[in-house]
Coordinates of C-alpha atoms in Angstrom, one line a residue:
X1 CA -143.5 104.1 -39.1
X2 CA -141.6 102.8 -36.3
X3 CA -142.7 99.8 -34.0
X4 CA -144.2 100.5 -30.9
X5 CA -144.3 98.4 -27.1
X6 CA -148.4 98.0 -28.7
X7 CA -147.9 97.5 -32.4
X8 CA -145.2 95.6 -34.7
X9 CA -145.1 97.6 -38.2
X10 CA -143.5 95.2 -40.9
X11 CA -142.9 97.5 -43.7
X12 CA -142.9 101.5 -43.8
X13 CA -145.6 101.4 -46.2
X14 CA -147.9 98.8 -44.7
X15 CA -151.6 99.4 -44.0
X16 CA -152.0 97.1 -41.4
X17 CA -149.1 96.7 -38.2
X18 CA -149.5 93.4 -35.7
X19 CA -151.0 93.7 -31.9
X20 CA -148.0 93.0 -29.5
X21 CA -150.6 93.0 -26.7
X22 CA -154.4 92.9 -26.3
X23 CA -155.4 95.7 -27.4
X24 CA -158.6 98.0 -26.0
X25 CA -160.9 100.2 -27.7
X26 CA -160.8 104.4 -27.3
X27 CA -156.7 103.7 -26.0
X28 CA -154.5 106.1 -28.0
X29 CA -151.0 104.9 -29.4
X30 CA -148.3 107.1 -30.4
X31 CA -147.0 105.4 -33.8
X32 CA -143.9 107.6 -34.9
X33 CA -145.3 111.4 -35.5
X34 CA -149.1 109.8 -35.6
X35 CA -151.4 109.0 -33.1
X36 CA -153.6 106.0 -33.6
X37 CA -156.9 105.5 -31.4
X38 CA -158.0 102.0 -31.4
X39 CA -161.7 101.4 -32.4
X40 CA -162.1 97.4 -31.9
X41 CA -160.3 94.9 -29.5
X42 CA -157.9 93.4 -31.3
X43 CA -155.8 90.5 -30.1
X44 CA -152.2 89.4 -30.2
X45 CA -150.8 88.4 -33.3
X46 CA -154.0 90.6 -35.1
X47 CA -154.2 93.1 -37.2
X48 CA -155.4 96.8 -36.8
X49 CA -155.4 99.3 -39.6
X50 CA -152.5 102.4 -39.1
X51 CA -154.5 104.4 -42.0
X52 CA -158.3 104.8 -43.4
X53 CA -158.4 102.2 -46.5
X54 CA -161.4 102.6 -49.1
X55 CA -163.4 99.4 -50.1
X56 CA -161.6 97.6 -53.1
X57 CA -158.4 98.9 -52.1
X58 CA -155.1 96.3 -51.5
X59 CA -154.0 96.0 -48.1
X60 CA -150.4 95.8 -47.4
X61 CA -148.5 93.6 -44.7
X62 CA -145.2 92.7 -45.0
X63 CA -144.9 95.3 -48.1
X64 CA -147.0 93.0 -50.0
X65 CA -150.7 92.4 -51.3
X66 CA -152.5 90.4 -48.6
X67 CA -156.1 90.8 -49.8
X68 CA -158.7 93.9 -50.4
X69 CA -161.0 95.8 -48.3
X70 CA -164.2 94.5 -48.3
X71 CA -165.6 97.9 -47.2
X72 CA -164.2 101.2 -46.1
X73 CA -161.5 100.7 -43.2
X74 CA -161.1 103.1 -40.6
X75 CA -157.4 103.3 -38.4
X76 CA -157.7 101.9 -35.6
X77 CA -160.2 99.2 -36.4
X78 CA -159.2 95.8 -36.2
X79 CA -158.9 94.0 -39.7
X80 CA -159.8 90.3 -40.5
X81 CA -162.6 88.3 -42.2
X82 CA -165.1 90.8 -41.9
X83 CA -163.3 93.4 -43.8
X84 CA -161.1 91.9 -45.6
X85 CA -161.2 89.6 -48.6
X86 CA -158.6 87.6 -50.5
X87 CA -158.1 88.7 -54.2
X88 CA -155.7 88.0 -56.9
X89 CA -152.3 89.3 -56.9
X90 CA -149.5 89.8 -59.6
X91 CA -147.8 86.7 -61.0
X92 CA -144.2 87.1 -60.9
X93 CA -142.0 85.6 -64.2
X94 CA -139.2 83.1 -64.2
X95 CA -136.9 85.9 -65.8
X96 CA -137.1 87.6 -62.7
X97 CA -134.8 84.9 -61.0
X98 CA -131.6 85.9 -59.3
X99 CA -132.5 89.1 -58.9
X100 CA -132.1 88.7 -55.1
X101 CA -128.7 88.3 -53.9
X102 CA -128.0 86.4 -50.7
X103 CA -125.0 86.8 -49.0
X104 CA -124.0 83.9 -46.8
X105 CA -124.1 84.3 -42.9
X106 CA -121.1 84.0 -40.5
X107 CA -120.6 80.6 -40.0
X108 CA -120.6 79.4 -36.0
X109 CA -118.4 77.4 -34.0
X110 CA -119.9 74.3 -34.3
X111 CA -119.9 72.6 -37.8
X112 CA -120.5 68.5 -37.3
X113 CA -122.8 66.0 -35.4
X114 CA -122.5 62.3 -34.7
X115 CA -124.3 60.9 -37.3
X116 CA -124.0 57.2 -39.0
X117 CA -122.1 57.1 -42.4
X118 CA -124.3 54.5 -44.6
X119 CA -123.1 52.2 -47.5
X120 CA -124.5 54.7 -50.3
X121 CA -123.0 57.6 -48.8
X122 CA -126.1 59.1 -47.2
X123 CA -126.0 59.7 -43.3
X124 CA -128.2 58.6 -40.6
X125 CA -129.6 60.6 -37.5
X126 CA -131.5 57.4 -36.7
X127 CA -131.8 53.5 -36.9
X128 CA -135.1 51.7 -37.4
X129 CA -136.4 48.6 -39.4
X130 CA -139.5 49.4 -41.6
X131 CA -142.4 47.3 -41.8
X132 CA -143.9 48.6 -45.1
X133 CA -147.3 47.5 -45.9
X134 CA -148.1 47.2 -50.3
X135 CA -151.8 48.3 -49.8
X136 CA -154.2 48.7 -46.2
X137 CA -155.3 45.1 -46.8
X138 CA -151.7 44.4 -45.2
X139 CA -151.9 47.0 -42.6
X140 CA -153.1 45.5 -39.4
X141 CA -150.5 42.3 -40.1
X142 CA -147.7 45.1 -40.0
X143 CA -149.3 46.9 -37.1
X144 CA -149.5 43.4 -35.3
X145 CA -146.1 42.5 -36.8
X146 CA -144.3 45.3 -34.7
X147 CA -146.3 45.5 -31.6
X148 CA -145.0 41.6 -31.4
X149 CA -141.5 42.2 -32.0
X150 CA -142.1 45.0 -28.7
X151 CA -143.7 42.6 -26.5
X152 CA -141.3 39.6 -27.3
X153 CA -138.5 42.3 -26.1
X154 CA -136.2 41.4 -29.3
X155 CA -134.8 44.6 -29.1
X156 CA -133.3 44.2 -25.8
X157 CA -130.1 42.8 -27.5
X158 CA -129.5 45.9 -29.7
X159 CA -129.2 48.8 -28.5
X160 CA -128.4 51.1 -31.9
X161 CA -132.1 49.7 -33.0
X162 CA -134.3 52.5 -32.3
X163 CA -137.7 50.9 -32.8
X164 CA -139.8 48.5 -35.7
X165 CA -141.9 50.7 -37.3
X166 CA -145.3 49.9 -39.2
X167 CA -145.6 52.4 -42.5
X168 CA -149.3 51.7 -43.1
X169 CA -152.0 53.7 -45.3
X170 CA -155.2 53.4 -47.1
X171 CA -154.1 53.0 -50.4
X172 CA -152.5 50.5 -52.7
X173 CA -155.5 48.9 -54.4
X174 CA -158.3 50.0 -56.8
X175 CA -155.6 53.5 -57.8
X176 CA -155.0 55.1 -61.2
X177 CA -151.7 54.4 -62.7
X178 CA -150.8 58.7 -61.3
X179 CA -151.8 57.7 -58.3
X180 CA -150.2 54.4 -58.1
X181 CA -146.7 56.2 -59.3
X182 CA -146.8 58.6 -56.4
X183 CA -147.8 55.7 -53.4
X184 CA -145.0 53.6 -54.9
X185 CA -142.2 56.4 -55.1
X186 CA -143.3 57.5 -51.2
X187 CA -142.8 54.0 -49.8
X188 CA -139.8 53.4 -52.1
X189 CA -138.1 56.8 -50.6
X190 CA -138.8 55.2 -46.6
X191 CA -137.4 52.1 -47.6
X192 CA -134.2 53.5 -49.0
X193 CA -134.2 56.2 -46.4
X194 CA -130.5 56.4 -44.5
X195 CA -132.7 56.3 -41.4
X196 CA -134.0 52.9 -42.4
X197 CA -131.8 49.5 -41.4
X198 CA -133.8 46.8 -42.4
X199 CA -137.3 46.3 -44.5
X200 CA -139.4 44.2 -44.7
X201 CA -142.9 44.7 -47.3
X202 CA -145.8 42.9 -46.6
X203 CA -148.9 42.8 -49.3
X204 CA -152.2 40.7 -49.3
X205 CA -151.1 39.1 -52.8
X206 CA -154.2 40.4 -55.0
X207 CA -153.6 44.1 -54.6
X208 CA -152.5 46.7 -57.6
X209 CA -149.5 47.6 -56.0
X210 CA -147.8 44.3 -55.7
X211 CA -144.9 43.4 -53.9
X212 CA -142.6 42.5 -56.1
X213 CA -143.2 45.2 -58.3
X214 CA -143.2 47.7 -54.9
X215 CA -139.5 46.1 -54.5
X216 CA -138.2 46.8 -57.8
X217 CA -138.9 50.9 -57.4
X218 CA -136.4 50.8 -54.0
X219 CA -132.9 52.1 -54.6
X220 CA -131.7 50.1 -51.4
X221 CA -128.8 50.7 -50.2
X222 CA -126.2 47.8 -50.3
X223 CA -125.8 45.7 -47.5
X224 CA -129.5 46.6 -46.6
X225 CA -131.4 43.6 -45.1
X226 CA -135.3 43.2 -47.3
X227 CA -137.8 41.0 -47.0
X228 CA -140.3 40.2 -48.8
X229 CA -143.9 38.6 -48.5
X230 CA -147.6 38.3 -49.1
X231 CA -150.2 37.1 -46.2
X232 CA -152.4 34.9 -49.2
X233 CA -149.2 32.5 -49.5
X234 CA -148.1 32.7 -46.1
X235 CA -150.2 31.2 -44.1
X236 CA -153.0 33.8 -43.7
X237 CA -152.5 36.7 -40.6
X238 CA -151.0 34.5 -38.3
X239 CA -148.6 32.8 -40.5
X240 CA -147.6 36.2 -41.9
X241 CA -146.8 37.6 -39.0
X242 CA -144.6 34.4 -37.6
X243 CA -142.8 34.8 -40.7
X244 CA -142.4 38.7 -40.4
X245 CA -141.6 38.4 -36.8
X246 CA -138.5 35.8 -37.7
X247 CA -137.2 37.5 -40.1
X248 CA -136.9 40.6 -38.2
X249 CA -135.1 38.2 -35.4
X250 CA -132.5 37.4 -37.9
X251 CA -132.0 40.9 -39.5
X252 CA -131.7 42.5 -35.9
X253 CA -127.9 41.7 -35.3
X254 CA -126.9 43.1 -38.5
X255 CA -129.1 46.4 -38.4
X256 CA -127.6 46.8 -34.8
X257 CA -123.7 46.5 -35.9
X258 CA -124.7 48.4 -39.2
X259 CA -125.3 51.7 -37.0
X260 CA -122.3 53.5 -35.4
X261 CA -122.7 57.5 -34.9
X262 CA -119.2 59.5 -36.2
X263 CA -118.6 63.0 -35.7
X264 CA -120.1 64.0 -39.4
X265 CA -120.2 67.5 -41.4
X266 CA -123.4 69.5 -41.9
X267 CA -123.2 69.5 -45.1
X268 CA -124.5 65.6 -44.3
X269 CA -128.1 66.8 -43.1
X270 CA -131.0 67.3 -45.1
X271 CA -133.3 69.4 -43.2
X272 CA -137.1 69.5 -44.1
X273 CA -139.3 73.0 -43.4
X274 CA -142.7 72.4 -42.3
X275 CA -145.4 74.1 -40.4
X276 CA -149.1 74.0 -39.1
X277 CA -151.6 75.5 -36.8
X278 CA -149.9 78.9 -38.4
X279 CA -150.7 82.1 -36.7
X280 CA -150.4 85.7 -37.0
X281 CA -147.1 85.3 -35.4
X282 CA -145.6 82.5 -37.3
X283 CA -144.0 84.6 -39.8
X284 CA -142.5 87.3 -36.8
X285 CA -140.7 84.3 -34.6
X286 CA -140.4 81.0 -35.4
X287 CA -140.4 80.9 -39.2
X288 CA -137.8 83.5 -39.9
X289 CA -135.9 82.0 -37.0
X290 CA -136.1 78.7 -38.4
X291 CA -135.1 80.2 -42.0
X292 CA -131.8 81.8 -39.7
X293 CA -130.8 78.4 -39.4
X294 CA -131.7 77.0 -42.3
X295 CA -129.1 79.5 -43.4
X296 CA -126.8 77.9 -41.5
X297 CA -127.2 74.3 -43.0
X298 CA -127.1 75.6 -46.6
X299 CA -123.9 77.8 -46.2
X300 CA -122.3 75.0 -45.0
X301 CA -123.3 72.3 -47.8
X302 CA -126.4 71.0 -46.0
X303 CA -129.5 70.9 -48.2
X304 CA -133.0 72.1 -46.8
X305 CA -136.1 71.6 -48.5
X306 CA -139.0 73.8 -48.4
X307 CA -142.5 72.4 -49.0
X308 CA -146.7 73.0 -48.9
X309 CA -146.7 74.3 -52.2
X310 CA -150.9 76.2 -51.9
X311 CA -148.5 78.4 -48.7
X312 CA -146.0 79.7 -51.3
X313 CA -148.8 81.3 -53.2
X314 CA -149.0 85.0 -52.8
X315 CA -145.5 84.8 -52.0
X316 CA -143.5 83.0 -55.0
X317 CA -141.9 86.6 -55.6
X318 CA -139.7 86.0 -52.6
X319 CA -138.7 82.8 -53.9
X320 CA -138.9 83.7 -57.7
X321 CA -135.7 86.1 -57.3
X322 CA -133.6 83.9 -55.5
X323 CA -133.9 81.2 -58.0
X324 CA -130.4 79.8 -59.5
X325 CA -131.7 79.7 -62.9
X326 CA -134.5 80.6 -64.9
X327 CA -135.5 77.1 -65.7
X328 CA -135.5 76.4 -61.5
X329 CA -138.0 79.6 -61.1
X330 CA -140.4 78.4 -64.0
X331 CA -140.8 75.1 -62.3
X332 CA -142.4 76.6 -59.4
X333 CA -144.5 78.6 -61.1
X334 CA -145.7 75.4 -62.8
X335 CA -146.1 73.7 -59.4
X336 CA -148.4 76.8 -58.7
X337 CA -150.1 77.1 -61.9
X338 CA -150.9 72.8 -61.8
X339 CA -152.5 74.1 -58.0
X340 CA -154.7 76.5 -59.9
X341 CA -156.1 74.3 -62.0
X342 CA -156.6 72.0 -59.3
X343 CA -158.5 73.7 -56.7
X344 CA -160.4 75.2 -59.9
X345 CA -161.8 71.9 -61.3
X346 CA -162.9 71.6 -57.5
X347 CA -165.1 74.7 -57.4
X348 CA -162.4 76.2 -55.0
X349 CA -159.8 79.1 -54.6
X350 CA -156.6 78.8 -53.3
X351 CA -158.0 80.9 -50.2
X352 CA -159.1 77.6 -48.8
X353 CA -156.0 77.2 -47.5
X354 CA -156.1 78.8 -44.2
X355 CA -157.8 76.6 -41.1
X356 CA -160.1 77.7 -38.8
X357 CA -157.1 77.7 -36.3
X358 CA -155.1 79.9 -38.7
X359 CA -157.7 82.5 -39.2
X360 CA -158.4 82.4 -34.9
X361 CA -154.3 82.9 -34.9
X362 CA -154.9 86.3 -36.9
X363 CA -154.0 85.1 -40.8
X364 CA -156.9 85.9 -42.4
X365 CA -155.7 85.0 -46.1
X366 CA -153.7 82.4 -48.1
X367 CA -151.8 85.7 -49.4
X368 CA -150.8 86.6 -45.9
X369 CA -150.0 83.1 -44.9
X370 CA -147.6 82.5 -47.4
X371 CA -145.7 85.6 -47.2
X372 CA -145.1 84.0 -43.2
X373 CA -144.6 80.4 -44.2
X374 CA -142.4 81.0 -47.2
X375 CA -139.9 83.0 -44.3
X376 CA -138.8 79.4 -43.2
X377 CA -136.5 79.1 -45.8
X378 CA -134.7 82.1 -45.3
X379 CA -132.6 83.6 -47.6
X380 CA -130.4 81.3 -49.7
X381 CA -130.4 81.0 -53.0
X382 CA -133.7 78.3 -54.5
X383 CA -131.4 75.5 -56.1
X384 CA -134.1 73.0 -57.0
X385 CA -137.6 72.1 -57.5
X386 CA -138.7 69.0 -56.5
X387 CA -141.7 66.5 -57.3
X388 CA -143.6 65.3 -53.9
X389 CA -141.2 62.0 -52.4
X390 CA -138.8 62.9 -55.1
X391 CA -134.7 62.3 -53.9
X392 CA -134.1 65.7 -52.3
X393 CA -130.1 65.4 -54.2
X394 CA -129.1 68.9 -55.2
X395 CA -127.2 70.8 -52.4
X396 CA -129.1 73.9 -50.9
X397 CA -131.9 74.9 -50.7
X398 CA -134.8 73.3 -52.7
X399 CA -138.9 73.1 -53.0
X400 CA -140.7 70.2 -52.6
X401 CA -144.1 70.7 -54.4
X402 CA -146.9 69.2 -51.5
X403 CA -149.7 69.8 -50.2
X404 CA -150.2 71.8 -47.2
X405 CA -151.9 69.4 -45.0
X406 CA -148.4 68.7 -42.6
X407 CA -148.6 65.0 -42.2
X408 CA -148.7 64.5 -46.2
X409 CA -146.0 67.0 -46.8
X410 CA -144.0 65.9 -44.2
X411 CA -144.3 62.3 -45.3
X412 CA -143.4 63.4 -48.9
X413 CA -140.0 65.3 -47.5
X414 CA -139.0 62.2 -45.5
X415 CA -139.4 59.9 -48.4
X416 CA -137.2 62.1 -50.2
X417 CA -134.6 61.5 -47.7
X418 CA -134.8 64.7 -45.0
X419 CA -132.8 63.3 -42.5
X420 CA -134.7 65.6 -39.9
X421 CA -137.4 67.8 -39.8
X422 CA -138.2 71.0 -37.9
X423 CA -141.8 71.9 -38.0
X424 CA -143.2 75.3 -36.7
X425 CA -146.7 76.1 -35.1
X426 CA -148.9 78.8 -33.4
X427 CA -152.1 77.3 -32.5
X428 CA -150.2 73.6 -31.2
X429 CA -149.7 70.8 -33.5
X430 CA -148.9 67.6 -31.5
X431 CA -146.9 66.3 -34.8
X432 CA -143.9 64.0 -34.7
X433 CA -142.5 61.6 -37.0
X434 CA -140.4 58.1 -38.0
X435 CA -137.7 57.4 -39.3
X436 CA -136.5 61.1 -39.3
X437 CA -137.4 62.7 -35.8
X438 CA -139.0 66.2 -36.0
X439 CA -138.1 69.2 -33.6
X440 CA -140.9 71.5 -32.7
X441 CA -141.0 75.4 -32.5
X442 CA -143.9 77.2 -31.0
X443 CA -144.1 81.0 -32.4
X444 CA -145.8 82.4 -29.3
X445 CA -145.1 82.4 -25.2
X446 CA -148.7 80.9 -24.6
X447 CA -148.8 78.5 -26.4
X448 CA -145.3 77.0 -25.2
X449 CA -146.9 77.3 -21.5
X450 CA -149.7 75.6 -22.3
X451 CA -148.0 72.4 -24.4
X452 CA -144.7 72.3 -23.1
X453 CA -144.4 68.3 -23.7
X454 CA -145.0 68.7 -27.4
X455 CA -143.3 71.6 -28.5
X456 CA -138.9 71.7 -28.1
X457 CA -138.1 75.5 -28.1
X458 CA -140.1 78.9 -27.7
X459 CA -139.4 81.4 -30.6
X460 CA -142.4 83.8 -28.4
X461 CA -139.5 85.7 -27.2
X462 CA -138.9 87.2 -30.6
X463 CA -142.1 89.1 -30.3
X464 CA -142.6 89.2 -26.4
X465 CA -138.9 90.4 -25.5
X466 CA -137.1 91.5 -28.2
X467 CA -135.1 88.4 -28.8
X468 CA -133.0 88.8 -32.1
X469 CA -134.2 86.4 -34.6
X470 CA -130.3 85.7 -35.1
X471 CA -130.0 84.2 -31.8
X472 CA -132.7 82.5 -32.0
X473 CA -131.8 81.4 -35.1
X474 CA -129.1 80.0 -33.9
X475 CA -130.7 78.2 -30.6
X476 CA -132.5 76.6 -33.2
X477 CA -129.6 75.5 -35.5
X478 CA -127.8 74.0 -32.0
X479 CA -131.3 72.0 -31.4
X480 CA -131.2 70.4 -34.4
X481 CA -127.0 69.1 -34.0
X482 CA -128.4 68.0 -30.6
X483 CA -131.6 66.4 -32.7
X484 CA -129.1 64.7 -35.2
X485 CA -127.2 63.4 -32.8
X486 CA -129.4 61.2 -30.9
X487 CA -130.8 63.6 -28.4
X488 CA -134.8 62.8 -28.6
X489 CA -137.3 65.6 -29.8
X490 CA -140.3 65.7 -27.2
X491 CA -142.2 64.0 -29.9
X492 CA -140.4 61.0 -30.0
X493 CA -140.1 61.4 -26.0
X494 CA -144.2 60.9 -26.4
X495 CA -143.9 58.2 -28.9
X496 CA -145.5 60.1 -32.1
X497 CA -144.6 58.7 -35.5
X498 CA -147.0 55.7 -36.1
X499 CA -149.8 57.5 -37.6
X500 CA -148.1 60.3 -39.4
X501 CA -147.0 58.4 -41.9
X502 CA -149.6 59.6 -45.0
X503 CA -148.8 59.1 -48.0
X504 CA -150.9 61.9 -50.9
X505 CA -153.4 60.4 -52.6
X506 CA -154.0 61.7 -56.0
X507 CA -155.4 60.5 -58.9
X508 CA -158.7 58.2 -59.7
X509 CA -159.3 55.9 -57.0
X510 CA -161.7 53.4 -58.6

């Protein structure tokens, strides 16, 4: 069936097409030789059914499984919660890998952005000293540490500083040695991170995660500029932060000189794919479009790292068949399987994914939202699997396994070294984030009226006006060159990136 100025239909044999409009009840619509008269109100980015369904019957979006009826269907009526339920779905099998070609897209003009080579090889898209706190018994002395090196105006002088950041949590102390292992390799990652200049870690002195064993997991670059310290045997909080505050002073000049942007390839950026506050329309505009130029990156070298492992499930086929090997595709299916078991032992299904925003948006299953979310990677080949914070180092495309909360996945894609994020939303997420700055799509023309200072490019026009998700693709891919090369997101224009730094607890916390 074909689309209609009304309806978006997917997939020839879908069940379900997507309301371009508001939608009234007893209006007729003309959907290729059928005529469909609507029986509920059914909003933009909803779903209304083209054909009667029985109850226990799968329903079909995207030419895939999204759930079953929970009771008879009728066309026209508007389905969601009420009638529809989420339900198992076929497993696909790591033999099925590579059985989705990909052929690489035309390549545009413009292949570099100024960027700053670093010592290890790595590039930077920006320049910031860390103030890592060990455990949250060191927090407020890192929070106080940077606010003092603002108000003392000691970055005046040095003008390829971007900022002192504090990377605080709530961990650190009283963790499981799984736990522990994960909270060390996250902070290890932002310290080493091309984006980072200088370090300095700051513990209490009595915590599990000490600092000199903290220290010992950093890969630091050479040349890099780390101190380290513990408030017990400095002087308590005020001696601490005099100490932290100096050292900074001294390690200023040399972060500064250390940072000189270069016309670099894009086969330099690592580009990290997030979303949240998903809608019915995230996986029509600005998730396809982002995958266009993920595309882009990855043809050229670049790598680009998928994440939010529970919003792949339902979907893993699409990702199954583009694996490069068989071992690559079985990975993920462990990632998924480990998720199973999870949310199991918790008395849960992996349906508890979708947020009250997401099913207001129109998704109305974790089956649905994955087939959506899994369209920001678009459609290179899956080269690697990664573990959460793990070094993102194999060229491509890859998977980081996460969770789907964004700040926690994003935090475990930066401390594998994404040198820039792009994160996609429907409902408005007011995310940004340090070191790496993140550019913001908004799938939907309301939603970019009504936030305009937190979200960088409208992908509504996809849906509302017939954009080509190829041009928009590549209005995206330009954004992020721009984003790489100094030109500030709208989230960093606000000052976002203090308080997304989250690292994922997991484990016993005793």
């Amino acid at each position: 069936m074909p689309s209609t100025d009304a309806l978006l239909v997917l997939d020839a044999a879908d069940d379900v097409a997507v309301a371009r409009r508001v939608l009234v009840p007893g209006e007729v619509i003309t959907v290729g030789d059928t005529k469909l008269t609507v029986r509920d109100e059914v909003t933009i980015g909803h779903k209304i059914a083209l054909r009667d369904i029985a109850t226990d019957t799968p329903v079909t979006k995207y030419g895939y499984q999204i759930g079953l009826a929970r009771q008879p269907i009728k066309a026209g009526q508007h389905v969601h919660l009420h009638n529809l339920a989420f339900s198992s779905h076929t497993t696909s099998v790591a033999s099925d890998f590579g059985s989705r070609g990909w052929s690489a897209p035309q390549l545009p003009e413009r292949t570099t952005f100024l960027g700053a080579a670093r010592s290890d090889g790595s590039t930077a898209t920006r320049n910031y000293i860390a103030v890592l706190s060990t455990v949250n018994c060191s927090a407020n002395v890192c929070e106080i540490v940077a606010n003092e090196v603002t108000r003392r105006g000691l970055l005046a002088d040095h003008p390829n500083v971007d900022g002192v950041i504090p990377l605080v949590h709530t961990l650190g102390c009283g963790m499981s040695s799984e736990g522990l292992e994960v909270l060390q390799r996250t902070l290890a990652g932002f310290a080493a991170h091309p984006n980072v200049g200088g370090v300095v870690v700051i513990g209490l002195g009595c915590e599990v995660n000490q600092v000199n064993q903290m220290v010992d997991q950093i890969r630091l670059r050479p040349g890099t500029p780390l101190v380290r310290m513990d408030i017990q045997t400095s002087g308590g909080t005020r001696g601490a932060v005099a100490v932290a505050v100096e050292a900074i002073a001294k390690m200023l000049p040399e972060v500064d000189a250390s940072f000189v942007r270069t016309e670099r390839p894009v086969s330099e950026l690592v580009l990290g794919l997030n979303c949240g506050g998903s809608d019915g329309l995230s996986g029509l505009t600005a998730n396809p479009a982002l995958g266009f130029a993920s595309d882009l990156i990855v043809a050229q070298g670049g790598r680009s790292v998928l994440a939010e492992t529970p919003e792949v499930y339902g979907a893993e086929s699409l990702l199954v068949q583009r694996a490069v090997s068989e071992q690559t595709a079985q990975r993920l299916l462990d990632k998924l399987a480990w998720w199973q078991e999870y949310t199991a032992k918790l008395n849960v299904t992996m349906d508890a994914n979708p947020s009250p925003g997401n099913k207001a948006g129109g998704i109305t299953t974790i089956l649905e939202k994955s087939l959506g979310a899994v369209a920001k990677s678009g459609q290179a080949p899956l080269a690697a699997v990664y573990d959460y914070a793990a070094p993102i180092d194999q060229p491509g495309l890859g998977m980081m396994d996460t969770p789907g909360y964004d700040p926690v996945s994003v935090t475990g894609l930066i401390a594998g070294g994404a040198n820039l994020v792009c994160f996609t939303t429907g409902r408005g997420s007011a995310l940004g984030t340090r070191p790496a700055p993140t550019l913001k799509l908004a799938t939907n023309d309301d939603l970019y009226a009504r936030m305009p200072d937190d979200v960088d490019i409208n992908c509504g026009p996809v849906f509302s006006a017939d954009v080509s998700v190829a041009d928009k693709g590549l209005e995206v891919y330009h954004a992020l060159l721009d984003l790489a090369s100094g030109q500030p997101s709208r989230s960093e224009a606000l000052g976002y990136g203090s308080n997304e730094f989250v690292p994922w607890q997991i484990g016993v916390v005793m």
